[in-house]
Coordinates of C-alpha atoms in Angstrom, one line a residue:
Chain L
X102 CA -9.7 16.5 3.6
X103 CA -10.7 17.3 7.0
X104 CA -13.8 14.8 7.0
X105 CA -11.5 11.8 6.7
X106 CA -9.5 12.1 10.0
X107 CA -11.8 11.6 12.5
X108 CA -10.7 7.7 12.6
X109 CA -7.2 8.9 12.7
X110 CA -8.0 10.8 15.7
X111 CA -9.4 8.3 17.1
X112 CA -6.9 5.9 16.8
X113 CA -4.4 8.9 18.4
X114 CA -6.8 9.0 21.3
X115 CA -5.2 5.4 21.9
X116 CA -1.4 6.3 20.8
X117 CA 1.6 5.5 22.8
X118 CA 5.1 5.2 22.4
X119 CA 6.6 2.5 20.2
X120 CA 8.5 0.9 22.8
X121 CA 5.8 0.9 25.4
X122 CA 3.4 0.0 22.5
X123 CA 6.0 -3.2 21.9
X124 CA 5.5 -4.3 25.7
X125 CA 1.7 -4.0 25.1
X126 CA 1.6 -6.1 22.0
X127 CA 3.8 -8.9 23.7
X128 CA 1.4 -8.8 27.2
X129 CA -1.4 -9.2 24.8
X130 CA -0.2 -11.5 22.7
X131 CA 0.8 -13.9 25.8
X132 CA -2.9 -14.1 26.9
X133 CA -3.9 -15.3 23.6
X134 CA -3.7 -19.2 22.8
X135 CA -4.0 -19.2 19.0
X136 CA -4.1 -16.7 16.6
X137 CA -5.3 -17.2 12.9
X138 CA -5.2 -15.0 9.8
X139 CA -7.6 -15.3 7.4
X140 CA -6.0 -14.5 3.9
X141 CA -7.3 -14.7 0.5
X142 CA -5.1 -14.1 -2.7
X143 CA -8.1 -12.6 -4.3
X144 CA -11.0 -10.6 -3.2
X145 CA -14.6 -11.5 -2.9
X146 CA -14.0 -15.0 -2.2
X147 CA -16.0 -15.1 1.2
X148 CA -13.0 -13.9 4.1
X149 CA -14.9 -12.1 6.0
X150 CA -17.9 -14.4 5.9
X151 CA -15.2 -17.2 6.4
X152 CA -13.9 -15.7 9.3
X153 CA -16.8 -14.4 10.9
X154 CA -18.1 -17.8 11.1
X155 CA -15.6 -19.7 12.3
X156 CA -15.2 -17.7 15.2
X157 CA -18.9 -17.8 16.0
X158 CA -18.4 -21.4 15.4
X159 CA -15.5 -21.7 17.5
X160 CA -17.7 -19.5 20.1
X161 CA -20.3 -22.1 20.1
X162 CA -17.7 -24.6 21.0
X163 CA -17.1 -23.0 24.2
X164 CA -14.0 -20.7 23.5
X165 CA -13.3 -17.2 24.5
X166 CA -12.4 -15.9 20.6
X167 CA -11.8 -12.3 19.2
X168 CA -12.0 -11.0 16.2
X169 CA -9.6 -8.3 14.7
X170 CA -10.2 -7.0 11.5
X171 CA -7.5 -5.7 9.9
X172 CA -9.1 -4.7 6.3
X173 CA -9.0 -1.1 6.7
X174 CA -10.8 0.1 3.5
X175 CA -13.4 -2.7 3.7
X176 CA -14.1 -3.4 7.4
X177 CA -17.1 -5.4 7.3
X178 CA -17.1 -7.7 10.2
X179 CA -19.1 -5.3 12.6
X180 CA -22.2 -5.0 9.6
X181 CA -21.9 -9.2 9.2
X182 CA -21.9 -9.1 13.2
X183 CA -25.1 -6.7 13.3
X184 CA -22.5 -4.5 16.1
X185 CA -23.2 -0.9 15.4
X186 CA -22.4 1.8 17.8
X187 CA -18.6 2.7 18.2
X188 CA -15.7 1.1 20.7
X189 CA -15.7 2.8 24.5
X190 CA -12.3 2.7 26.3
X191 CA -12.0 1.7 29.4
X192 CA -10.4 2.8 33.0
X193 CA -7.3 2.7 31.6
X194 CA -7.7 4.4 28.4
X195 CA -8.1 0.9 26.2
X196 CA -10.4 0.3 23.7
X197 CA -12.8 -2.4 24.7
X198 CA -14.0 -4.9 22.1
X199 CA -17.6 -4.6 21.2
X200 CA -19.4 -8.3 22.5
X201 CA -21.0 -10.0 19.8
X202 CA -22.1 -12.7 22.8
X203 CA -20.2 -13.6 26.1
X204 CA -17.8 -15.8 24.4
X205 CA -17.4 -13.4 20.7
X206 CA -15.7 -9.8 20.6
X207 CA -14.6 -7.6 17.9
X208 CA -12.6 -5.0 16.7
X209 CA -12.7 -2.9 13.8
X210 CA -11.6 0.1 12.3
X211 CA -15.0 0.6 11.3
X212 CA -16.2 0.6 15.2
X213 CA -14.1 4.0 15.6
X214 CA -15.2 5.6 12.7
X215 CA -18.7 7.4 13.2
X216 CA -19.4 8.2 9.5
X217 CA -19.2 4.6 8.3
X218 CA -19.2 6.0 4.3
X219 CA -15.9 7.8 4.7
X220 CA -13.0 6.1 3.0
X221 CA -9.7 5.4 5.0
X222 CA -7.1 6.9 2.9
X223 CA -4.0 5.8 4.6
X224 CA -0.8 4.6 2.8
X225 CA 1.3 1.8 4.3
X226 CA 3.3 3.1 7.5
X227 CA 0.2 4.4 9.3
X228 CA -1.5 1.1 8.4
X229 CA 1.4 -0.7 10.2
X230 CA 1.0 1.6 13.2
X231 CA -2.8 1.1 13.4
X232 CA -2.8 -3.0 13.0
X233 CA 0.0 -2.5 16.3
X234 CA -2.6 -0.6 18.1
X235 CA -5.5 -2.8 17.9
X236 CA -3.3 -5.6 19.3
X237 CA -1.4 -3.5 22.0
X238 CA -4.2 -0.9 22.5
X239 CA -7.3 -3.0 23.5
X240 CA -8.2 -5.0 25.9
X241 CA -8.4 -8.6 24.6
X242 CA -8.3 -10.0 27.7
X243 CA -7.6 -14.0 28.0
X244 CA -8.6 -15.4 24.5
X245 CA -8.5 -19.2 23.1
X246 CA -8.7 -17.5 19.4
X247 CA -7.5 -14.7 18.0
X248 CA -9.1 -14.8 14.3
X249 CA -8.4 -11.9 12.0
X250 CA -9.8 -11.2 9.0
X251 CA -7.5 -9.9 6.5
X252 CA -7.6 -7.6 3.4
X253 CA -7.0 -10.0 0.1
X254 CA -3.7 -9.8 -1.4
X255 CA 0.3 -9.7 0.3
X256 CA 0.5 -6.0 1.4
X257 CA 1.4 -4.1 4.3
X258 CA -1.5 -5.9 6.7
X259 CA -0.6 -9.4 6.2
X260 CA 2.6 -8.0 6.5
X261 CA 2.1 -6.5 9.1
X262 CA 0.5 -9.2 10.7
X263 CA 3.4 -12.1 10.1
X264 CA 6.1 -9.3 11.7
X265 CA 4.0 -8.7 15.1
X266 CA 2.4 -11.9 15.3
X267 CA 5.6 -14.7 15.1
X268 CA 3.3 -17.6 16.3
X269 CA 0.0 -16.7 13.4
X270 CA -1.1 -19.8 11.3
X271 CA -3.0 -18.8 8.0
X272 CA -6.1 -20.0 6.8
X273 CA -6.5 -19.2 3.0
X274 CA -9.6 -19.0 1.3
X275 CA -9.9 -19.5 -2.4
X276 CA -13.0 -20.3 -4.7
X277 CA -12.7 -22.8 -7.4
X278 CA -12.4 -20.3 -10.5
X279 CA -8.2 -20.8 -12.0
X280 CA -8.3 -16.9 -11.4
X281 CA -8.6 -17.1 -7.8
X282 CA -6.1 -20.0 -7.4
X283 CA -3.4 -18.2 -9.3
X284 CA -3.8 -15.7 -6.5
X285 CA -4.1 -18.3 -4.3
X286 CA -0.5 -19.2 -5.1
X287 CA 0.8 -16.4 -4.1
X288 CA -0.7 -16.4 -0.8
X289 CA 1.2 -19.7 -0.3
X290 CA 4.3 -17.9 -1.5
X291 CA 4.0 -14.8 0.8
X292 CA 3.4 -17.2 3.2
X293 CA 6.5 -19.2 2.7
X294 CA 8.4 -15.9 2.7
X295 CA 7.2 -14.5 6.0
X296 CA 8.0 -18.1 7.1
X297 CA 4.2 -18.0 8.6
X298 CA 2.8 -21.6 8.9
X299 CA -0.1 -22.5 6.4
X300 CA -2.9 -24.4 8.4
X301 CA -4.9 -25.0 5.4
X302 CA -6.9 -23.9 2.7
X303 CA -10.6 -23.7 2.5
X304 CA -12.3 -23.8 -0.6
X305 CA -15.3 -21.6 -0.6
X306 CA -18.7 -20.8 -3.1
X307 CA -18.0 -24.3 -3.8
X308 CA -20.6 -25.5 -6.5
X309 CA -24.4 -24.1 -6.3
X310 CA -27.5 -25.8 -7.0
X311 CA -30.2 -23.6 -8.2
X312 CA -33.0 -23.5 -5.2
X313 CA -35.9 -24.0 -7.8
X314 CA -35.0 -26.8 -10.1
X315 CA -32.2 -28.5 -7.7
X316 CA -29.9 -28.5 -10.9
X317 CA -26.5 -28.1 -10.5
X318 CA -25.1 -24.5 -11.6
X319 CA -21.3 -24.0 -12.6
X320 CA -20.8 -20.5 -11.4
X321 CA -16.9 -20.8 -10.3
X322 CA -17.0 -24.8 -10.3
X323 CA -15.9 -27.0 -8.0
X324 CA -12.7 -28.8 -6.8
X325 CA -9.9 -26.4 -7.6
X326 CA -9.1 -25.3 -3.9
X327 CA -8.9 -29.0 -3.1
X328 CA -6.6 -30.0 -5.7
X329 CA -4.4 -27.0 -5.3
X330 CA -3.9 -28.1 -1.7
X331 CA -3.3 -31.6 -2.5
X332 CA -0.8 -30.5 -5.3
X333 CA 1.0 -28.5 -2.7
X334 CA 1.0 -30.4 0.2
X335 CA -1.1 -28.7 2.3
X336 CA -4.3 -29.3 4.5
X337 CA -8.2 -29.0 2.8
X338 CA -9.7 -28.1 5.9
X339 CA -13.0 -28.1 3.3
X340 CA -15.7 -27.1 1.0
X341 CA -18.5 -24.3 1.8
X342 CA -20.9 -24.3 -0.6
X343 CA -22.7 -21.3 -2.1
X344 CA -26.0 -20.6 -0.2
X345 CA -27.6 -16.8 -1.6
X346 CA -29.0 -17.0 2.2
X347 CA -25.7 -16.8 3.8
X348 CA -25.3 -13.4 2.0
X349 CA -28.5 -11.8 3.0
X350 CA -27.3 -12.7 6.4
X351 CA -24.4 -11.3 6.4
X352 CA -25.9 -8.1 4.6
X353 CA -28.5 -8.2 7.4
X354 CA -25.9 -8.5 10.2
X355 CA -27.7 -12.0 11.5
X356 CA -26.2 -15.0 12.5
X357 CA -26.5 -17.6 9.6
X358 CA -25.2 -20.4 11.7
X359 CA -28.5 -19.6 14.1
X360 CA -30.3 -19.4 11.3
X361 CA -29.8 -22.5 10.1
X362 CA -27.9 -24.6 12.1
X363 CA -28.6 -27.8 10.2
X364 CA -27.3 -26.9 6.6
X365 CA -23.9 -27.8 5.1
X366 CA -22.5 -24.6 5.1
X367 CA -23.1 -24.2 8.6
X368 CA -22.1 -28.1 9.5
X369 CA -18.6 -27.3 7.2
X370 CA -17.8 -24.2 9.2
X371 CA -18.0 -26.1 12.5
X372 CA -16.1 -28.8 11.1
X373 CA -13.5 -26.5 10.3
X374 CA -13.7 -24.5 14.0
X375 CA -12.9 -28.4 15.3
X376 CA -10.7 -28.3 13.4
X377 CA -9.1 -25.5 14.9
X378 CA -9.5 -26.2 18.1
X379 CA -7.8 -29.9 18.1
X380 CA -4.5 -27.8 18.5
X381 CA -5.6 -26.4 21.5
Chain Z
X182 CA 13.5 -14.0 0.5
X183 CA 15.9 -13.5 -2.7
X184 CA 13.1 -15.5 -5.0
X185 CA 10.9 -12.5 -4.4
X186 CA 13.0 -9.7 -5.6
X187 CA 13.4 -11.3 -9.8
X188 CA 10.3 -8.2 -10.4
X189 CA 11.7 -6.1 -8.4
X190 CA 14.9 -6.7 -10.4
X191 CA 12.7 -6.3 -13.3
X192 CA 11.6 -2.8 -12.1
X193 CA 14.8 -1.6 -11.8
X194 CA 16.1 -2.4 -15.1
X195 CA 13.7 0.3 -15.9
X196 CA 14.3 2.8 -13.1
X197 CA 15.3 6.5 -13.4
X198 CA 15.6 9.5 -11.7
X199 CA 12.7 11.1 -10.1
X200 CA 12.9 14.3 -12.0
X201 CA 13.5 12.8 -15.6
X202 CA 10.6 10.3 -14.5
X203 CA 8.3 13.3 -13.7
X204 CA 8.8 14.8 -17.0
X205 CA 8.7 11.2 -18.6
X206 CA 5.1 10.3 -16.7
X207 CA 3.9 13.8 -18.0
X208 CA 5.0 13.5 -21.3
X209 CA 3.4 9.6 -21.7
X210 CA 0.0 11.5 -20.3
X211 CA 0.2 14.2 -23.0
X212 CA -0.5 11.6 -25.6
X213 CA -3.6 10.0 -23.7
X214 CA -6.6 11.4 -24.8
X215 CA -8.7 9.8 -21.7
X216 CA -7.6 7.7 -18.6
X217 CA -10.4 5.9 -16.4
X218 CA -9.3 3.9 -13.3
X219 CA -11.7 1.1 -12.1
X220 CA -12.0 1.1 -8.7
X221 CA -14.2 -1.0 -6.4
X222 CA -14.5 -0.7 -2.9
X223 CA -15.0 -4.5 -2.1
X224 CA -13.2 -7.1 -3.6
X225 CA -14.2 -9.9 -6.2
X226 CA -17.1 -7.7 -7.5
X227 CA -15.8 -8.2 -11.0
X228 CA -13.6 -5.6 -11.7
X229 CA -10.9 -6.6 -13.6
X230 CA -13.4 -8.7 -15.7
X231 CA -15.0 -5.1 -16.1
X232 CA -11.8 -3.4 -17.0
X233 CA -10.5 -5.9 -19.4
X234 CA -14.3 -6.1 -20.9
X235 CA -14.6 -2.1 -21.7
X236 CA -10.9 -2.1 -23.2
X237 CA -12.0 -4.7 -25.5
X238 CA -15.2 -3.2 -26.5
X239 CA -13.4 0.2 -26.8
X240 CA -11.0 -1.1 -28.7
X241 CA -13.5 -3.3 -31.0
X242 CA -15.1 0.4 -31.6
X243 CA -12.4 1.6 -33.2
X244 CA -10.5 3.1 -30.4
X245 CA -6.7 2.6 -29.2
X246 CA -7.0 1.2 -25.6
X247 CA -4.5 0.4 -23.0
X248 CA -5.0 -0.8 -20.0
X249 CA -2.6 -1.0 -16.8
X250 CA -2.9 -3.2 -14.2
X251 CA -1.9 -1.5 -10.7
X252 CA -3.2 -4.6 -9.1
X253 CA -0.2 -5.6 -7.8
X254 CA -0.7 -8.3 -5.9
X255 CA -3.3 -9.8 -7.6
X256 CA -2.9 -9.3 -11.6
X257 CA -5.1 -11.2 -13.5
X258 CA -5.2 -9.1 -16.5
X259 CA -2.9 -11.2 -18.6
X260 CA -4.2 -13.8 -17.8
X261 CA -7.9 -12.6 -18.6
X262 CA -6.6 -11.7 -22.0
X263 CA -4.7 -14.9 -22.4
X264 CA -1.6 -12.6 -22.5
X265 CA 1.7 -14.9 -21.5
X266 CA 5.4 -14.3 -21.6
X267 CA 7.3 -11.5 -20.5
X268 CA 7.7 -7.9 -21.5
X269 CA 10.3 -6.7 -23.9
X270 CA 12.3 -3.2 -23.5
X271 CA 12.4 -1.1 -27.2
X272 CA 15.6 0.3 -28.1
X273 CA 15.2 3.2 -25.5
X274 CA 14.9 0.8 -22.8
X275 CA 11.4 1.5 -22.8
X276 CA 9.0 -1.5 -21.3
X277 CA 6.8 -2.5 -24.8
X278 CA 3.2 -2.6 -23.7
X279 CA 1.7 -6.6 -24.6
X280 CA -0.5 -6.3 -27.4
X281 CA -4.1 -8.2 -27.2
X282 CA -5.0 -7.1 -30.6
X283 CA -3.8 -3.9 -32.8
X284 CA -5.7 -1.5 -30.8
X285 CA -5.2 -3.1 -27.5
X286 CA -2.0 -3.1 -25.5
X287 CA -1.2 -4.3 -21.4
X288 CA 1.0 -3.6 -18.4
X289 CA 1.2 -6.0 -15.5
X290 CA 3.7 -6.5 -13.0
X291 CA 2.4 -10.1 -14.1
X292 CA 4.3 -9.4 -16.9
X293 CA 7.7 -8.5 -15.0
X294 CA 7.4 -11.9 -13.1
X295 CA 9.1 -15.2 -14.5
X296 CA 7.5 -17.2 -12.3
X297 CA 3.6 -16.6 -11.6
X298 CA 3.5 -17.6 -8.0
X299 CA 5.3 -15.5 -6.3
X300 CA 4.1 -12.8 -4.1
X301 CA 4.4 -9.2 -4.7
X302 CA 5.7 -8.4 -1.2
X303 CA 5.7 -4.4 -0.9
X304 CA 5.1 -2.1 1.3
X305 CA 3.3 1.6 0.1
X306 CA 6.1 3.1 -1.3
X307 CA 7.6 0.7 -3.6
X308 CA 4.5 0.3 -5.3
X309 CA 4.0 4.5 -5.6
X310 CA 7.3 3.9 -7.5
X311 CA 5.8 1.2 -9.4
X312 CA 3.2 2.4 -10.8
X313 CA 4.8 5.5 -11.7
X314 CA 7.4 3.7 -13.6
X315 CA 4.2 1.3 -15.3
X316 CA 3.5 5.2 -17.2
X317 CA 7.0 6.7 -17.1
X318 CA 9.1 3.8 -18.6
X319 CA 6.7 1.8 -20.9
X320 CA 6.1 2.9 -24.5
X321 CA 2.1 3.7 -24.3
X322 CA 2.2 5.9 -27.4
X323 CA -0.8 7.7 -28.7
X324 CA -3.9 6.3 -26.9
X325 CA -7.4 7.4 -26.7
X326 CA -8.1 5.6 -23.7
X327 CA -5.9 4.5 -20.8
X328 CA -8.1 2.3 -18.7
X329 CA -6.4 0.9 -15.5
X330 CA -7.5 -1.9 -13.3
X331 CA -7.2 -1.1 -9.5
X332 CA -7.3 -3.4 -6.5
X333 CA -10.4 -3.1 -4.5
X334 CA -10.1 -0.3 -1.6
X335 CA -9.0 3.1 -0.8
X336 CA -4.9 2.9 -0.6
X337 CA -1.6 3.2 -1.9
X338 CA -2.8 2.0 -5.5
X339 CA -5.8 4.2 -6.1
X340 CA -4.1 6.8 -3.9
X341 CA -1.1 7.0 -6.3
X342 CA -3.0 7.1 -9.9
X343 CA -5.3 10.1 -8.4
X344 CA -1.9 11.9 -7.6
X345 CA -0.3 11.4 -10.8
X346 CA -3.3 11.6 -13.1
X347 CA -4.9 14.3 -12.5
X348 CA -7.8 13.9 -15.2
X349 CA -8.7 10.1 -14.4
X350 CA -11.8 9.3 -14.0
X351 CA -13.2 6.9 -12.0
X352 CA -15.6 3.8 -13.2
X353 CA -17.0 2.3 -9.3
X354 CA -17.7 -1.4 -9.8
X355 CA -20.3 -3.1 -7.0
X356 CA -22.5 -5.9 -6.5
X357 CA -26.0 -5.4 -5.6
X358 CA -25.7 -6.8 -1.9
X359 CA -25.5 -4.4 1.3
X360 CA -21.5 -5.3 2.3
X361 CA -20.5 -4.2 -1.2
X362 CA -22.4 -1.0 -1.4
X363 CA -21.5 -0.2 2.0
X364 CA -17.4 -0.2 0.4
X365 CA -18.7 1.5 -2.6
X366 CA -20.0 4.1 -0.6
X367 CA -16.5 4.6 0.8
X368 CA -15.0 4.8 -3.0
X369 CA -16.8 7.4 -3.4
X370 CA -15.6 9.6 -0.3
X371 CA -12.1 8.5 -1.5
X372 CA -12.9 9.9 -5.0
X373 CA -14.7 13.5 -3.5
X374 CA -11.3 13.5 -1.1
X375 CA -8.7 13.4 -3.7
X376 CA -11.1 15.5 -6.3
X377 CA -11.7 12.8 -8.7
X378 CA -14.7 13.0 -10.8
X379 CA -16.8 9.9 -10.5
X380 CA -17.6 8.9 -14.2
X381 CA -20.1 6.5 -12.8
X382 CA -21.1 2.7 -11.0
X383 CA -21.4 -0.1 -12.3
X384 CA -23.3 -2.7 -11.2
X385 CA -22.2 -6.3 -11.9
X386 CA -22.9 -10.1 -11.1
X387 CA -26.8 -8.0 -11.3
X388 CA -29.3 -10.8 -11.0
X389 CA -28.9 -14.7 -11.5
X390 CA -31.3 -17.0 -14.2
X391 CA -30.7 -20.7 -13.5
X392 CA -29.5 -22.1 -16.7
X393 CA -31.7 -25.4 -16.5
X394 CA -34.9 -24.0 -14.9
X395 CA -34.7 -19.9 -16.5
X396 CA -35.9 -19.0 -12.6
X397 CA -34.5 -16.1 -11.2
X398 CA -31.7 -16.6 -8.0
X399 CA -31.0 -14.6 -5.5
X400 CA -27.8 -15.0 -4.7
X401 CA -26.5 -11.1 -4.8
X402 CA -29.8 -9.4 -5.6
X403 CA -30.1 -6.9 -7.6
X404 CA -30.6 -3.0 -8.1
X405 CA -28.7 -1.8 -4.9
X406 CA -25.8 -0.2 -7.6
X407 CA -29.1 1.7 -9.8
X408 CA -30.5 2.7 -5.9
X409 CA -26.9 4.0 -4.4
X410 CA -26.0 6.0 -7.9
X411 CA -29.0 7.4 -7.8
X412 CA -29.2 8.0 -3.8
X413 CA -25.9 9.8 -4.1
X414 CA -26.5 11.9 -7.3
X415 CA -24.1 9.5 -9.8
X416 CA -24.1 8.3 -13.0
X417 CA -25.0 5.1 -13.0
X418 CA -23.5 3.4 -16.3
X419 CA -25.6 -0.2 -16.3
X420 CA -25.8 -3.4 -15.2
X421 CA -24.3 -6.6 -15.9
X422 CA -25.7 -10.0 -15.1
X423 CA -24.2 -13.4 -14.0
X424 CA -23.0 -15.2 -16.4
X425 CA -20.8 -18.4 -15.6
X426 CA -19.3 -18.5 -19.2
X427 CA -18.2 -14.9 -17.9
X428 CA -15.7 -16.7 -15.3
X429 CA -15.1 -19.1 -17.6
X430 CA -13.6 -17.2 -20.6
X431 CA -11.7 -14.7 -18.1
X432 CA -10.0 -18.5 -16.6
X433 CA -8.9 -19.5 -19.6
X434 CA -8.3 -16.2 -21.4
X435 CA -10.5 -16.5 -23.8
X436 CA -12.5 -12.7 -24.9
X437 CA -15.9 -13.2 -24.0
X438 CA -17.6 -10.7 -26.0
X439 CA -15.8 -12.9 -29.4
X440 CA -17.2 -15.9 -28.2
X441 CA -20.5 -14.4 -26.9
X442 CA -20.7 -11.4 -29.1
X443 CA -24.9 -11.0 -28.6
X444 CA -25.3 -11.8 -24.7
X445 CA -26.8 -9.1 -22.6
X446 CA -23.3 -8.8 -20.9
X447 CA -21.9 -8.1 -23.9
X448 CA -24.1 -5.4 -24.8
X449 CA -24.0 -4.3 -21.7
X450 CA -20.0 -3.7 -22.0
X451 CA -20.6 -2.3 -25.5
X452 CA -22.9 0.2 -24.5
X453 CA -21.5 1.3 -21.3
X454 CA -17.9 1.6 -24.4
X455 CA -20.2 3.9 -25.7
X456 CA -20.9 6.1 -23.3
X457 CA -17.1 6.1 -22.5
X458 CA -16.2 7.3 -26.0
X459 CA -18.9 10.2 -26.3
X460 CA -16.9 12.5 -24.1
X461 CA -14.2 11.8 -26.7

């Protein structure tokens, strides 16, 4: 099993004792404004595309973000960001964050592993351990936003997440489909539980018109995120609709909002990053 | 956080020793002739709709199917198979599997929950427990297959059926696009670390026709599951196309291949059944 350690070494390169590792996190955490976690009750829904563009969008705005991503058997924010290469430390032994522009850096799991096909086959204490590291261990630096991108479900990383991070507000994502709400739901509950504050839901590959005919197509409908906010109380912060070119972006590592500034799904993203940044 | 713990309550009506439960997870494998675990590496590919979709076509050929959801925070297969209410214990306080139809029976920690929206909040080890107890302590009987439903990645889950059963197999599930085959790649490495054999991918949500204009959509592509299976040296099983009624029948728990018996994504099931049962 010797192929699948070379992340875990790497992420020893970077290890310090837990209480010095507890003063890290706090410093950190003090030079960052706002943190979000993107959560989904489901997978596939569109988090990582959901977060990657709001913090490009929140980038665009003018605000120092980061972006932490915390699934650690499906990191995929480097490939959507086109960042390939892998994370350097710096003078004192952090990790840097790889710059997606001046104002947009990341950090992945994925950016410390050099054979990107190997599976991370960790159970949940050195998960717990890890999430501390990329907080404590690299230098963020003075941020506005802290987004991170989240595996789906209510395990250790969210978990995780809602214990070192007191001050995190959650941005679920859901699509329409009852399937995905009923996780959805449970989101809210872990939520509730980890008394982490909910700052709304977003309802993505909302309705999709068929790019030939202009027809309306019911893939997952439409509406359900909505109205399950509504029922509960909670902020919409919006619809993003399906667009098949906002996948081959993010396949292709380009910037879909650069791409095509104009169309709804971009306009709904940055709607949602003002969102955001009205709290500031 | 006591409205969490009612399945975890569940669970422990059912617990018992480690040794006993060792000889009682052996003996409850003895009398399954085959187990497969469906495993993605992304989320939201389609894979419990795959899972419940091959149990059902099994089972329609004659076979005696159960499937076991190890999904734990996400369990939509009751719900897929319009499976509601809770679990019974026999007289050996044994957990009686749901049954869909005469040859098809469930387990979901859905099933353990009185009230759907709560969050499964555990950490790796409870659910190692879990899902040891979901074979241990529930009344399987004779089966030829065992098909379990796994959530998308490499950890505790996945991690825990390839320790305990030693002769699953593994059905990958992807989509055609790059960020999904990029995860599947890492199922795979998972799979060659724990020595699992890799029965073969799947590759779903293959290719889009709009249902007013019959033109072909590109929302996910298609071939990139047929390109990596065959790149890498795997089986590759089929593929299965869009199909909205798909998400609709799984939403309201309604079998698709009854209502939809002669769609390609019902012969697409059936035949990949098939080739399940000919190692019988």
């Amino acid at each position: 099993m010797a192929e699948l350690f070379d992340s875990v070494d790497a992420a020893q390169k970077m290890s310090t004792p837990q209480a010095e590792r507890d003063a890290n996190v706090k410093n950190a955490l003090d030079k960052i404004k706002h943190k979000f976690i993107v959560m989904s009750g489901k997978g596939g829904v569109g988090k990582t595309t959901t977060a990657v563009n709001l913090s490009i969008a929140l980038s665009n705005l003018g605000f120092k973000v980061g972006i932490m991503d915390v699934d650690l058997h499906g990191p995929d924010v480097p490939r959507m960001l086109g960042l390939k290469g892998l994370l350097d430390l710096n003078v004192k032994k952090k990790l840097r964050p790889m710059d997606y522009s001046p104002n947009l850096s990341a950090v992945s799991i994925e950016s410390l592993t050099s054979d990107k096909d190997n599976a991370i086959i960790w159970r949940g204490p050195i998960k717990y351990s890890a999430i501390q590291q990329f907080i404590a261990d690299v230098e963020w630096g003075d941020l506005d936003f802290l987004v991170i991108d989240c595996p789906p479900g209510t395990g250790d990383e969210p978990l995780t997440i809602a214990q070192t991070i007191s001050d995190a507000k959650a941005i679920i994502v859901t699509t329409p489909q009852e399937v995905s709400l009923a996780d959805v739901r449970k989101s809210i509950s872990f939520c509730k539980t980890v008394e982490m504050e909910i700052f709304g839901i977003i309802e993505n590959m909302s309705g999709l018109s068929c790019p030939h005919c202009g027809e309306a197509i019911e893939l997952f409908g439409a509406g359900g995120g909505e109205h399950t906010a509504n029922t509960l109380g909670l902020n919409f912060l919006g619809r993003i609709p399906i667009d098949p070119k906002l996948v081959k972006c993010g396949d292709d590592g380009i910037s879909y909002q650069t791409q095509h500034g104009d169309s709804p799904v971009s306009l709904a993203f940055v709607d949602i990053a003002k969102r955001m940044s009205t709290i500031v």
